[in-house]
Coordinates of C-alpha atoms and ligand atoms in Angstrom, one line a residue:
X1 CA -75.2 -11.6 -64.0
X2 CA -76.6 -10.9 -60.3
X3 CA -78.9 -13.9 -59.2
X4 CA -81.5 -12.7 -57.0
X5 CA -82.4 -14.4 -53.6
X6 CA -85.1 -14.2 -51.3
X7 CA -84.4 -15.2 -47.8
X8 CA -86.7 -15.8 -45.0
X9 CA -85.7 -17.0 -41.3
X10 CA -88.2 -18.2 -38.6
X11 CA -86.5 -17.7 -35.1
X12 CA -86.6 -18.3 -31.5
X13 CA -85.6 -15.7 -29.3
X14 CA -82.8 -18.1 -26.6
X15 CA -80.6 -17.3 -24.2
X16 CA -77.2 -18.2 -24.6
X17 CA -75.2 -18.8 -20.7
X18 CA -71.6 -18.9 -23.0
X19 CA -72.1 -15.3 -24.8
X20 CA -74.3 -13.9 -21.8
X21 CA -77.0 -12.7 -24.2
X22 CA -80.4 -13.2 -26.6
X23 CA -79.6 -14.6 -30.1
X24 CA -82.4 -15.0 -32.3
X25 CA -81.8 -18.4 -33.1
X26 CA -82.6 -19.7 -36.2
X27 CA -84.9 -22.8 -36.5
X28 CA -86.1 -22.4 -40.3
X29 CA -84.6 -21.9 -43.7
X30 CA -86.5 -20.3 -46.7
X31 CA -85.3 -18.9 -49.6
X32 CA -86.4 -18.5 -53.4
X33 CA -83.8 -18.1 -56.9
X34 CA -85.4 -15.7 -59.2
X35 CA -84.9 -15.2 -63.2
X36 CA -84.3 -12.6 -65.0
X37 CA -88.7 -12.1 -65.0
X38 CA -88.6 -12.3 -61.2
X39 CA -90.1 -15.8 -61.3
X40 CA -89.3 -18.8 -58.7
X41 CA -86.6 -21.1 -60.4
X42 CA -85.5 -22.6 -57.4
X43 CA -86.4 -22.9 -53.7
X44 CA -84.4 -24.1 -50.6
X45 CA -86.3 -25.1 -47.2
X46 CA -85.0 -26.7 -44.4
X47 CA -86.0 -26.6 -40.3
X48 CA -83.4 -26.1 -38.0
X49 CA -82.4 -28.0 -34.4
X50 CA -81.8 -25.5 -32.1
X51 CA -78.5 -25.4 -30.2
X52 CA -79.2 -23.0 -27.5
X53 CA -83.1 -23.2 -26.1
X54 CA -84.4 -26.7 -27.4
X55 CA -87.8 -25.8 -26.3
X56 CA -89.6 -23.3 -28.4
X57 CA -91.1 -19.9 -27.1
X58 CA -95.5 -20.5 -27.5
X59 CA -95.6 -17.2 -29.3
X60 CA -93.0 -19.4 -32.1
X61 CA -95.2 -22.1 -31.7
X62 CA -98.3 -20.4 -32.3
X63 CA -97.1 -18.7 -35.2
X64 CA -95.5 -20.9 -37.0
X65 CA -97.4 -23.8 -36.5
X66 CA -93.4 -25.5 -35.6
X67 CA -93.5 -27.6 -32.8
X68 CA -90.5 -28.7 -30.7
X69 CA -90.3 -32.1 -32.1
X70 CA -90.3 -30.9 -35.6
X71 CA -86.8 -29.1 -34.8
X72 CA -85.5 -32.0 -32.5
X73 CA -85.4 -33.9 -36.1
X74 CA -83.9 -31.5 -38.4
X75 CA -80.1 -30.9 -38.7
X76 CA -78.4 -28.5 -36.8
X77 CA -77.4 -24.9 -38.0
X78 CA -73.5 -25.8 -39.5
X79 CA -75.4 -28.4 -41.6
X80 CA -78.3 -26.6 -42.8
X81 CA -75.9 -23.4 -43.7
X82 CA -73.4 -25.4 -45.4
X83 CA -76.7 -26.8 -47.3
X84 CA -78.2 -23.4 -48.6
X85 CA -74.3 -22.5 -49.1
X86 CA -74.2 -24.9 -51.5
X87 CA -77.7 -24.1 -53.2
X88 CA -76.6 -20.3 -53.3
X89 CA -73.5 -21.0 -55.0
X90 CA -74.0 -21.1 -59.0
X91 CA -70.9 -19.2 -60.1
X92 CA -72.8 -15.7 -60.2
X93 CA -73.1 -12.4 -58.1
X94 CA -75.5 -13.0 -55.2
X95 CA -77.8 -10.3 -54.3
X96 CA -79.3 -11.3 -51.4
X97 CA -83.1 -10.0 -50.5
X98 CA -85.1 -10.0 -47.3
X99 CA -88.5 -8.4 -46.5
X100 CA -87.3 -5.8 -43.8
X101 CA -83.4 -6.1 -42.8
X102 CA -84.2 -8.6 -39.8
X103 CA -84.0 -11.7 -41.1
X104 CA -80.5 -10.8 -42.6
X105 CA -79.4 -9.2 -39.0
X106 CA -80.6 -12.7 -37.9
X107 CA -78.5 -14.5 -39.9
X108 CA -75.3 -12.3 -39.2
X109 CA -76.3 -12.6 -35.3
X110 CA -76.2 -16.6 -36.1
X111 CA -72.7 -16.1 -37.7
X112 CA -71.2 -14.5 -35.5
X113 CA -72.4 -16.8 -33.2
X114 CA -71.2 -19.9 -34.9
X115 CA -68.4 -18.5 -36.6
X116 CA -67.5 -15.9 -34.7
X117 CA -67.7 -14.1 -38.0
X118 CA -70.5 -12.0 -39.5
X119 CA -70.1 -12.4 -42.4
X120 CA -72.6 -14.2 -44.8
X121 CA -70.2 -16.2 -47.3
X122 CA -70.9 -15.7 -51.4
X123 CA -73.1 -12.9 -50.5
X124 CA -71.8 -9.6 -52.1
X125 CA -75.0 -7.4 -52.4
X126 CA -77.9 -7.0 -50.2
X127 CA -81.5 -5.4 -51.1
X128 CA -84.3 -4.8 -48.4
X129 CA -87.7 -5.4 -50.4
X130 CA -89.7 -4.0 -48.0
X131 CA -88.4 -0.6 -47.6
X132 CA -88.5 -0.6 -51.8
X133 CA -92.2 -1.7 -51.7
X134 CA -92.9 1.1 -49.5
X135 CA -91.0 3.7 -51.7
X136 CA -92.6 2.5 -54.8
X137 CA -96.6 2.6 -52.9
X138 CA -95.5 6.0 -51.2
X139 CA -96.1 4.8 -47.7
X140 CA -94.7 6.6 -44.3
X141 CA -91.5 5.4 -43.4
X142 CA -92.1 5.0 -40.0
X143 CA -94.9 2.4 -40.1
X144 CA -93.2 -1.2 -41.1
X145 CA -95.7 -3.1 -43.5
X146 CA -95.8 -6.5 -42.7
X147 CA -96.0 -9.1 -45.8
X148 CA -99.5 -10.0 -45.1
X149 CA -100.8 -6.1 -45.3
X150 CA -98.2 -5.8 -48.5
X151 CA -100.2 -8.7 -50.4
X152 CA -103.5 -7.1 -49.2
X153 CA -102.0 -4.0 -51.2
X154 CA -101.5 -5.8 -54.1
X155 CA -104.7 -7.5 -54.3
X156 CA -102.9 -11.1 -53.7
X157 CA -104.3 -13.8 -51.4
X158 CA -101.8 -13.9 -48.6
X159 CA -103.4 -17.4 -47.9
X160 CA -102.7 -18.8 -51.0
X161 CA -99.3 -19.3 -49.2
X162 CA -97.7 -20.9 -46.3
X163 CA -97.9 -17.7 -44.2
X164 CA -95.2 -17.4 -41.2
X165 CA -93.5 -20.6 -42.8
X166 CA -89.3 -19.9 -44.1
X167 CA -90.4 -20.6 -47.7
X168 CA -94.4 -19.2 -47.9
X169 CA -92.9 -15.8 -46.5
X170 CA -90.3 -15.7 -49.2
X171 CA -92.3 -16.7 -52.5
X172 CA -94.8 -13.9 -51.0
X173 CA -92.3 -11.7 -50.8
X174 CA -91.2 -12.6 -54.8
X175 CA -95.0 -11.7 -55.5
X176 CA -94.7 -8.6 -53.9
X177 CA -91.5 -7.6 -55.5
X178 CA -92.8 -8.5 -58.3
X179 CA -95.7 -6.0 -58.2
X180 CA -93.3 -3.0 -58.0
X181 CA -90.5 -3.8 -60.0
X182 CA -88.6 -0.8 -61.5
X183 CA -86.2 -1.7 -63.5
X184 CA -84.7 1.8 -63.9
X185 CA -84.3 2.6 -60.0
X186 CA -84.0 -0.6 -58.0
X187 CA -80.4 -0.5 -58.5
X188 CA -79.9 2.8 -56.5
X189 CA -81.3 0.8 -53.0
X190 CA -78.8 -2.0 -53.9
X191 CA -76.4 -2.0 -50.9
X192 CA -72.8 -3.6 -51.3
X193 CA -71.6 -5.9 -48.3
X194 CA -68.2 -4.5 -47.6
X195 CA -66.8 -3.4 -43.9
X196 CA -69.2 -0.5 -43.8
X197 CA -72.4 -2.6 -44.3
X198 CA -71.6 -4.8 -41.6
X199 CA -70.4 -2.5 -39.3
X200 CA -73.5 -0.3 -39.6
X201 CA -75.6 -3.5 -39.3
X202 CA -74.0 -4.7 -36.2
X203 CA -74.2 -1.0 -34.6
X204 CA -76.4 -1.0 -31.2
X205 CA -77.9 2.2 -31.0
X206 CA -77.6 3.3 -27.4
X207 CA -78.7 6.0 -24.8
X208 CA -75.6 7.8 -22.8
X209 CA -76.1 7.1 -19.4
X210 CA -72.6 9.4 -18.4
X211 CA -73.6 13.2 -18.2
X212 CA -69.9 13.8 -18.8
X213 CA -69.3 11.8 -22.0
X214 CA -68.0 13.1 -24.6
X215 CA -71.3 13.1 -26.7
X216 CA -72.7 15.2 -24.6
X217 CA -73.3 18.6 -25.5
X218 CA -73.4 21.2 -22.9
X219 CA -75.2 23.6 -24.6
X220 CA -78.0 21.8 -24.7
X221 CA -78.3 21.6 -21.4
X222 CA -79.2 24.7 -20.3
X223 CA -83.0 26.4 -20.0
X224 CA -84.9 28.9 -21.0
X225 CA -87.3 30.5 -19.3
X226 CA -90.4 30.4 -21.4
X227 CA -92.2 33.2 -19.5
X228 CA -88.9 35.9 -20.3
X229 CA -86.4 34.0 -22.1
X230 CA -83.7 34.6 -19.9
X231 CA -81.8 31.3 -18.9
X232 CA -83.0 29.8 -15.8
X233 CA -80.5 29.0 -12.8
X234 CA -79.9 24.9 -12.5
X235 CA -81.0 24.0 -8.9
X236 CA -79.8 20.2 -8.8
X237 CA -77.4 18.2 -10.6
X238 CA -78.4 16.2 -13.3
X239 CA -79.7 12.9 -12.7
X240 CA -80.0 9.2 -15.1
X241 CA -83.9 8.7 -14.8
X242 CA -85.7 6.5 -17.2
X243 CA -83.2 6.9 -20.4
X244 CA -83.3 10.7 -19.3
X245 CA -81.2 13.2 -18.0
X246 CA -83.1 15.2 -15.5
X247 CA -82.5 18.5 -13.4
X248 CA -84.1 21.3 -12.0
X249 CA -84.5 24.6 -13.0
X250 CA -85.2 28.1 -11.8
X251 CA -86.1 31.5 -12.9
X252 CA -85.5 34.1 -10.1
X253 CA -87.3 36.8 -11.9
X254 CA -90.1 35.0 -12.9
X255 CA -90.3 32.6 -9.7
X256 CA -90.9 29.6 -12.1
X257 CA -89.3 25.9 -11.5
X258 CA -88.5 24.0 -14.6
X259 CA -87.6 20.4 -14.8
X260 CA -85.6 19.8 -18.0
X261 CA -85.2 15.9 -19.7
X262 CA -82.6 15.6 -21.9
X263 CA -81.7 12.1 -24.1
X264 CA -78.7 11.3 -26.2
X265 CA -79.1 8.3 -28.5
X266 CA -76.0 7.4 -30.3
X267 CA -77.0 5.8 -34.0
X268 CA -74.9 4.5 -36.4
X269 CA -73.9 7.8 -38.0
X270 CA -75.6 10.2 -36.0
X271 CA -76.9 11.4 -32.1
X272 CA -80.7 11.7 -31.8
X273 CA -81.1 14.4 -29.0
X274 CA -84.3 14.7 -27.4
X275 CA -85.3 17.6 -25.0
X276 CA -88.2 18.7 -23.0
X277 CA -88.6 22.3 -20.4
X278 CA -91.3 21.8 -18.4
X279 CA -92.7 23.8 -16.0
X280 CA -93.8 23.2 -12.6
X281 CA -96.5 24.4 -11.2
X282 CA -96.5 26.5 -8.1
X283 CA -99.3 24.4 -5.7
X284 CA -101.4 26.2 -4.1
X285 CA -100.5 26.4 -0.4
X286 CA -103.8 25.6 1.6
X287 CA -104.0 26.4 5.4
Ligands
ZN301 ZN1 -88.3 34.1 -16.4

């Protein structure tokens, strides 16, 4: 049997001087056990103290409704993990289920942090509800909907429950998982945790800054004249400007300038190229 667990994190966004970079740092636990029906059996909430910024961001605050001296009182992260640990751990398979795949990024970030380990102990299945409600309502992929809009979809009362709170934004997300159930094809977006799914989850896209890395494809480097369709002669070298490759361009028959913007964005499994000719206009030369 696979026991199904919602999880929901509040964070605040803190700088950490040790690691030299932004963790989201988790200052709330939410999370909901369903049954076999997809109702709540069980919850687990807790607030977390901060370890790196003690002082809450106003955008948190406002949010939330958390205020700094609610986390000065709580336990700290090792304690509060060790707690939901223990309320995870009934002897069966845990599928673990977040609305969008930040909260579980969050919680690997806060790992590795802590542990210097990502991975998320007992856990051995994950399953993003959001993308799956999309799916099953047919909306764009590009456009994230947030919880609230998801209820509004369903015809639920988003304020019926503790929104922005750890465990309101979980037993929402149950009621919207709920909604779209399918028993025949949810197990097809099931993703196991092994090496692969942390290693794609821990993946930084970046842009190539290096005109001569090795990602870099000549080819597309070149231009085309769009007046004759000849290739145009480069007339600079390439320059890094604003996440773009840039350089000049000219067609000697057609006396037209071109100024070319390449980008190379490494993704986990692929390299999103993105290219633009444009032309320059000759100005008018006014005596
Ligand atoms: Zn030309």
């Amino acid at each position: 049997m696979t026991q199904f667990v919602i999880l929901d994190l509040e964070w605040n966004t803190a700088y950490s001087r040790s690691k030299e970079r932004f963790i989201n740092e988790i200052i709330e636990f939410g999370a909901v056990k369903l049954d076999d029906e997809l109702n709540v059996i069980d919850s687990f909430s807790s607030l977390v103290k901060p370890k790196i910024e003690k002082k809450l961001r106003s955008r948190v605050k406002n949010l939330t409704n958390i205020s700094n001296q609610d986390v000065a009182e709580a336990d700290g992260f090792l304690i509060v993990f060790e707690r939901f640990l223990e309320w995870l751990d009934d002897g069966e398979e845990i599928m673990l289920m977040s609305w969008g795949d930040m909260d579980i990024r969050t919680l690997i970030d806060n790992c590795v942090y802590y542990y210097d380990n990502p991975r998320i102990p007992l856990v051995s299945k994950y399953f993003d509800l959001q993308s799956y409600f999309m799916l099953k309502k047919n909306l764009a992929k590009g456009q994230q909907i947030s919880l609230s809009n998801a209820a509004t979809l369903i015809e639920v009362d988003a304020d019926k429950y503790t929104h922005h709170r750890a465990l309101g934004d979980s037993e929402l997300a149950a009621v919207c998982f709920r909604a779209v159930f399918d028993e025949n094809d949810y197990l097809k977006y099931v993703l196991t945790c092994d090496d692969e799914f942390y290693e794609r989850i821990l993946f930084k896209p970046y842009i190539v800054t290096d005109i001569n890395d090795i990602l870099v494809d000549k080819t597309v480097l070149s231009c085309r004249c769009t007046e004759c369709g000849m290739l145009a002669n480069q007339t600079s070298d390439w320059k890094f400007v604003n996440n773009n490759f840039r350089a000049f361009y000219f067609c000697k028959s057609c006396k037209v300038r071109y100024r070319v913007q390449v980008q190379f964005k490494k993704a986990y499994t692929q390299l999103n190229i993105k290219k633009s000719v444009i032309k320059i206009e000759n100005k008018v030369n006014k005596k």
